[in-house]
Amino acid sequence: MEAAIEVSDLRKTYGGVPAVDGISFQVAQGEVFGLLGPNGAGKTTTVECLLGLRSADSGRLQLLGSERGAQDPAVRSRLGVQLQTTGLLSQLTVREQVALFSGLFPRALPAAQVLQAVGLDDKAGAATHALSGGQKQRLAVALALVNDPELVFLDEPTTGLDPQARRGLWEVIGDVRQRGRSVLLTTHYMEEAEQLCDRVAVIDHGRIIEMDSPEALIRKHFREQAIEFVARGSGPRPNLESLAGVSQVLAQNGGTALFSTDVPATMAGLFDLVSRGQLAFDDITIRKATLEDVFLKLTGRRIRS
Amino acid sequence: MKAVTSLYLAQARQFLRDRMTLLFVLLLPVGFAVFFGLVFSGSSAFVLRIGVVNEDTGAAGGALVAGLPHEAYDLQVDGRQALEASLRQGDVHAVMILPADMSERLASGLSVPVEVLYDPANSTSAGVGLGLVRTLLSEANLGLAGAPQLLEMRPTSLQVEHARAIDFYLPGMLGVALLWLGVFGTAQPVMAQREGKIFRRFQVTAITRVTILTAEVAWRVTVGLLQAAIFLLVGYFGFKVGVADWLPFAASVLMGTLVFVSLGYALAGIGRSPEGTMAIGQLLNFPMMMLSGSIISADMLPALFRPVVAAMPLTYLSDMLRQTMVGAPAMHPMGLDFAILGAWLVGLLAIAVWRWRWE
């Protein structure tokens, strides 16, 4: 079965600075593939090169088996696209927007079905300029689905949304996945990537530094669990690396995360330090490692820093 | 076709629901025309009066005066002092002075300088008066060039029996309306759509760029025709201004629309930001409006401005619209107007295509 997307050694520079520096990946049909990285990592440039909105300096691209990719209107008719900045005619109503975009494809789903899919059916008569940020994003996703596309590009679809609106959009994307469509999703939300993606490519400074399923990536980098706490006081810290079971100590979320292969032994060591007055803390949590931990380990910084 | 229709309808909705664009492009120009027409017309029974001072010592001056048609205006033949006084009082609107050596110069095959006096304070009637004098003289010239009897003239209906301010301003402001369609109705929304990444979004659908531009231009041509229709309706029902010659009128409106819509696209291509584009637009808009004869008669502008007047496309469009709507005396032959507008269209279109950016 041909891949939905094939990218090989893609390069793009702006003023001599590489934005995309030799990226290669494949997205299988029916797969939700995530490009995960901080702002400026090269995710959007990659998407724009794939969509023909920017010309790559070099590299090979293939969409739905076509070498011409998005240059070919026949291929574009099988794509659904939500760009990071949504360009919408502000005076049109939601229903009119869907009708407009339906007219730009050879075949389209009924407007009511599309609006229902994104939960905007009750806003069909509302003017676009009167929608909230979350509703506009949902409309942008709706417009990416009007032609019942085989391959959907979603460029940071939930950026700037409140948690509730974000989860609402996750459901929409989940439905697309259920219907067996291929999706290329860019995000800097780790939780989003973990929830939605079959595979992710962790991208930083224009390069893919890891690529696998979220679970495999976590498993590869962390066999351990994380013990997180925020220490009280500003005195000298005891040597936490020497505690039993600890493999790594990372500063995270203003606190400390100990990655341990033997949580009971590490906890015993911590409480021993507390009882000897060498350490004090209010809260302590034990959790599994996440993609955020993977990114921190790979790059030395948090994704949104 | 489905895509062009969808985009055309979307553009129409976007345009018709934007109150500022509606106001500037559709309502303000006709409002100005009506305002100027009412403010500057003393009464609707205005009759144009032309004075002639015949100082010619030979027979040619008298023959010219005798051959002038009388149907379209009042003709007063009198001495220089009397007519100058009448001009100052506004009793006559332009005075033509036939020089003392007119017959002598004609006999020697020399051109005759005919002095024309007018009162710039009375802009509308002076403009129409000067136009009429020009027509009378060119008629006389034609006669001189071709006829065996040098000063025999054909009587010509000049259709200015009821020369009113509204007859001057309505066609002039229609020209300005088409100019504003370019600056406010094309350059501004095109920039806004580019800045809002709307063209960019359309590019990742199944349509081609040609489809987007076809729908864009088709809608703006529709707006040009809408503007003309509004002017005709207001003119006809409000002031009994009709159209003297339908086919050339329609051709003038279409040509004017295409020229100024191309100007709008060229401006949108040249400007780097919406503010920059509007600054350039205003830089062109104001002088074009004031110096093209649309609002102030071009005959009344100082000679210094003549090259500017002659260079501007609105000059020729206003001339065509006045000729075809109210049968006003021609500043230029219609063919020349059309040819110059055609040249502008080609030039502006070339700039628009050359400088076009999708984002």
Tab-separated table of N, CA and C in Angstrom, chain B residues 212-261:
chain	number	residue	atom	x	y	z
B	212	ILE	N	-9.446	31.873	-8.931
B	212	ILE	CA	-9.581	32.884	-7.874
B	212	ILE	C	-9.651	34.278	-8.499
B	213	LEU	N	-8.715	34.555	-9.423
B	213	LEU	CA	-8.667	35.898	-10.009
B	213	LEU	C	-9.874	36.166	-10.907
B	214	THR	N	-10.343	35.139	-11.611
B	214	THR	CA	-11.519	35.327	-12.473
B	214	THR	C	-12.709	35.779	-11.628
B	215	ALA	N	-12.941	35.086	-10.508
B	215	ALA	CA	-14.075	35.433	-9.651
B	215	ALA	C	-13.897	36.824	-9.057
B	216	GLU	N	-12.666	37.135	-8.646
B	216	GLU	CA	-12.359	38.447	-8.060
B	216	GLU	C	-12.703	39.567	-9.041
B	217	VAL	N	-12.140	39.444	-10.249
B	217	VAL	CA	-12.308	40.516	-11.239
B	217	VAL	C	-13.777	40.594	-11.672
B	218	ALA	N	-14.413	39.428	-11.841
B	218	ALA	CA	-15.826	39.421	-12.270
B	218	ALA	C	-16.689	40.173	-11.260
B	219	TRP	N	-16.420	39.960	-9.977
B	219	TRP	CA	-17.226	40.662	-8.974
B	219	TRP	C	-16.991	42.171	-9.041
B	220	ARG	N	-15.734	42.571	-9.236
B	220	ARG	CA	-15.453	44.011	-9.245
B	220	ARG	C	-16.027	44.687	-10.488
B	221	VAL	N	-16.039	43.975	-11.601
B	221	VAL	CA	-16.695	44.529	-12.796
B	221	VAL	C	-18.189	44.698	-12.507
B	222	THR	N	-18.763	43.741	-11.796
B	222	THR	CA	-20.175	43.861	-11.419
B	222	THR	C	-20.401	45.116	-10.588
B	223	VAL	N	-19.465	45.396	-9.659
B	223	VAL	CA	-19.611	46.590	-8.822
B	223	VAL	C	-19.575	47.844	-9.694
B	224	GLY	N	-18.673	47.855	-10.689
B	224	GLY	CA	-18.596	48.999	-11.606
B	224	GLY	C	-19.939	49.208	-12.308
B	225	LEU	N	-20.545	48.127	-12.761
B	225	LEU	CA	-21.833	48.223	-13.452
B	225	LEU	C	-22.930	48.661	-12.472
B	226	LEU	N	-22.823	48.152	-11.240
B	226	LEU	CA	-23.780	48.560	-10.201
B	226	LEU	C	-23.699	50.068	-9.947
B	227	GLN	N	-22.459	50.557	-9.888
B	227	GLN	CA	-22.266	51.995	-9.668
B	227	GLN	C	-22.930	52.791	-10.785
B	228	ALA	N	-22.683	52.347	-12.018
B	228	ALA	CA	-23.270	53.055	-13.164
B	228	ALA	C	-24.792	53.026	-13.059
B	229	ALA	N	-25.344	51.868	-12.665
B	229	ALA	CA	-26.804	51.737	-12.560
B	229	ALA	C	-27.351	52.695	-11.504
B	230	ILE	N	-26.631	52.807	-10.367
B	230	ILE	CA	-27.089	53.719	-9.308
B	230	ILE	C	-27.072	55.163	-9.817
B	231	PHE	N	-25.999	55.541	-10.512
B	231	PHE	CA	-25.921	56.904	-11.064
B	231	PHE	C	-27.060	57.150	-12.051
B	232	LEU	N	-27.345	56.133	-12.876
B	232	LEU	CA	-28.411	56.312	-13.869
B	232	LEU	C	-29.766	56.459	-13.191
B	233	LEU	N	-29.993	55.638	-12.177
B	233	LEU	CA	-31.289	55.695	-11.479
B	233	LEU	C	-31.470	57.044	-10.782
B	234	VAL	N	-30.419	57.447	-10.031
B	234	VAL	CA	-30.499	58.728	-9.324
B	234	VAL	C	-30.623	59.864	-10.342
B	235	GLY	N	-29.830	59.788	-11.414
B	235	GLY	CA	-29.860	60.831	-12.447
B	235	GLY	C	-31.213	60.912	-13.114
B	236	TYR	N	-31.769	59.766	-13.446
B	236	TYR	CA	-33.020	59.771	-14.202
B	236	TYR	C	-34.204	60.185	-13.331
B	237	PHE	N	-34.326	59.538	-12.182
B	237	PHE	CA	-35.501	59.822	-11.348
B	237	PHE	C	-35.361	61.122	-10.553
B	238	GLY	N	-34.125	61.517	-10.261
B	238	GLY	CA	-33.936	62.726	-9.479
B	238	GLY	C	-33.815	63.980	-10.329
B	239	PHE	N	-33.191	63.850	-11.493
B	239	PHE	CA	-32.843	65.061	-12.250
B	239	PHE	C	-33.131	64.954	-13.737
B	240	LYS	N	-33.777	63.897	-14.146
B	240	LYS	CA	-34.088	63.690	-15.570
B	240	LYS	C	-32.830	63.684	-16.440
B	241	VAL	N	-31.750	63.150	-15.877
B	241	VAL	CA	-30.540	62.976	-16.684
B	241	VAL	C	-30.589	61.558	-17.240
B	242	GLY	N	-30.531	61.424	-18.518
B	242	GLY	CA	-30.595	60.088	-19.112
B	242	GLY	C	-29.252	59.707	-19.689
B	243	VAL	N	-29.272	58.907	-20.731
B	243	VAL	CA	-28.049	58.548	-21.444
B	243	VAL	C	-28.254	58.952	-22.892
B	244	ALA	N	-27.308	59.752	-23.418
B	244	ALA	CA	-27.460	60.239	-24.789
B	244	ALA	C	-27.166	59.126	-25.789
B	245	ASP	N	-26.204	58.300	-25.462
B	245	ASP	CA	-25.763	57.273	-26.409
B	245	ASP	C	-25.390	56.009	-25.628
B	246	TRP	N	-26.277	55.015	-25.648
B	246	TRP	CA	-26.143	53.867	-24.747
B	246	TRP	C	-24.899	53.030	-24.971
B	247	LEU	N	-24.629	52.657	-26.213
B	247	LEU	CA	-23.538	51.708	-26.470
B	247	LEU	C	-22.178	52.283	-26.055
B	248	PRO	N	-21.845	53.510	-26.517
B	248	PRO	CA	-20.567	54.075	-26.050
B	248	PRO	C	-20.546	54.311	-24.546
B	249	PHE	N	-21.725	54.599	-23.965
B	249	PHE	CA	-21.770	54.788	-22.510
B	249	PHE	C	-21.389	53.489	-21.799
B	250	ALA	N	-22.017	52.384	-22.224
B	250	ALA	CA	-21.713	51.081	-21.610
B	250	ALA	C	-20.244	50.730	-21.806
B	251	ALA	N	-19.733	51.021	-23.011
B	251	ALA	CA	-18.321	50.726	-23.282
B	251	ALA	C	-17.423	51.571	-22.384
B	252	SER	N	-17.816	52.837	-22.161
B	252	SER	CA	-17.011	53.723	-21.300
B	252	SER	C	-16.980	53.187	-19.875
B	253	VAL	N	-18.159	52.781	-19.366
B	253	VAL	CA	-18.233	52.279	-17.990
B	253	VAL	C	-17.372	51.018	-17.849
B	254	LEU	N	-17.493	50.129	-18.818
B	254	LEU	CA	-16.732	48.873	-18.760
B	254	LEU	C	-15.228	49.152	-18.821
B	255	MET	N	-14.859	50.036	-19.746
B	255	MET	CA	-13.433	50.358	-19.892
B	255	MET	C	-12.914	51.030	-18.620
B	256	GLY	N	-13.692	51.988	-18.089
B	256	GLY	CA	-13.289	52.678	-16.858
B	256	GLY	C	-13.144	51.698	-15.708
B	257	THR	N	-14.092	50.783	-15.593
B	257	THR	CA	-14.035	49.781	-14.520
B	257	THR	C	-12.761	48.955	-14.643
B	258	LEU	N	-12.489	48.479	-15.845
B	258	LEU	CA	-11.317	47.614	-16.036
B	258	LEU	C	-10.024	48.377	-15.731
B	259	VAL	N	-9.967	49.647	-16.176
B	259	VAL	CA	-8.753	50.441	-15.939
B	259	VAL	C	-8.528	50.614	-14.433
B	260	PHE	N	-9.586	51.005	-13.707
B	260	PHE	CA	-9.373	51.323	-12.298
B	260	PHE	C	-9.299	50.074	-11.416
B	261	VAL	N	-9.947	48.995	-11.823
B	261	VAL	CA	-9.766	47.739	-11.085
B	261	VAL	C	-8.313	47.267	-11.277
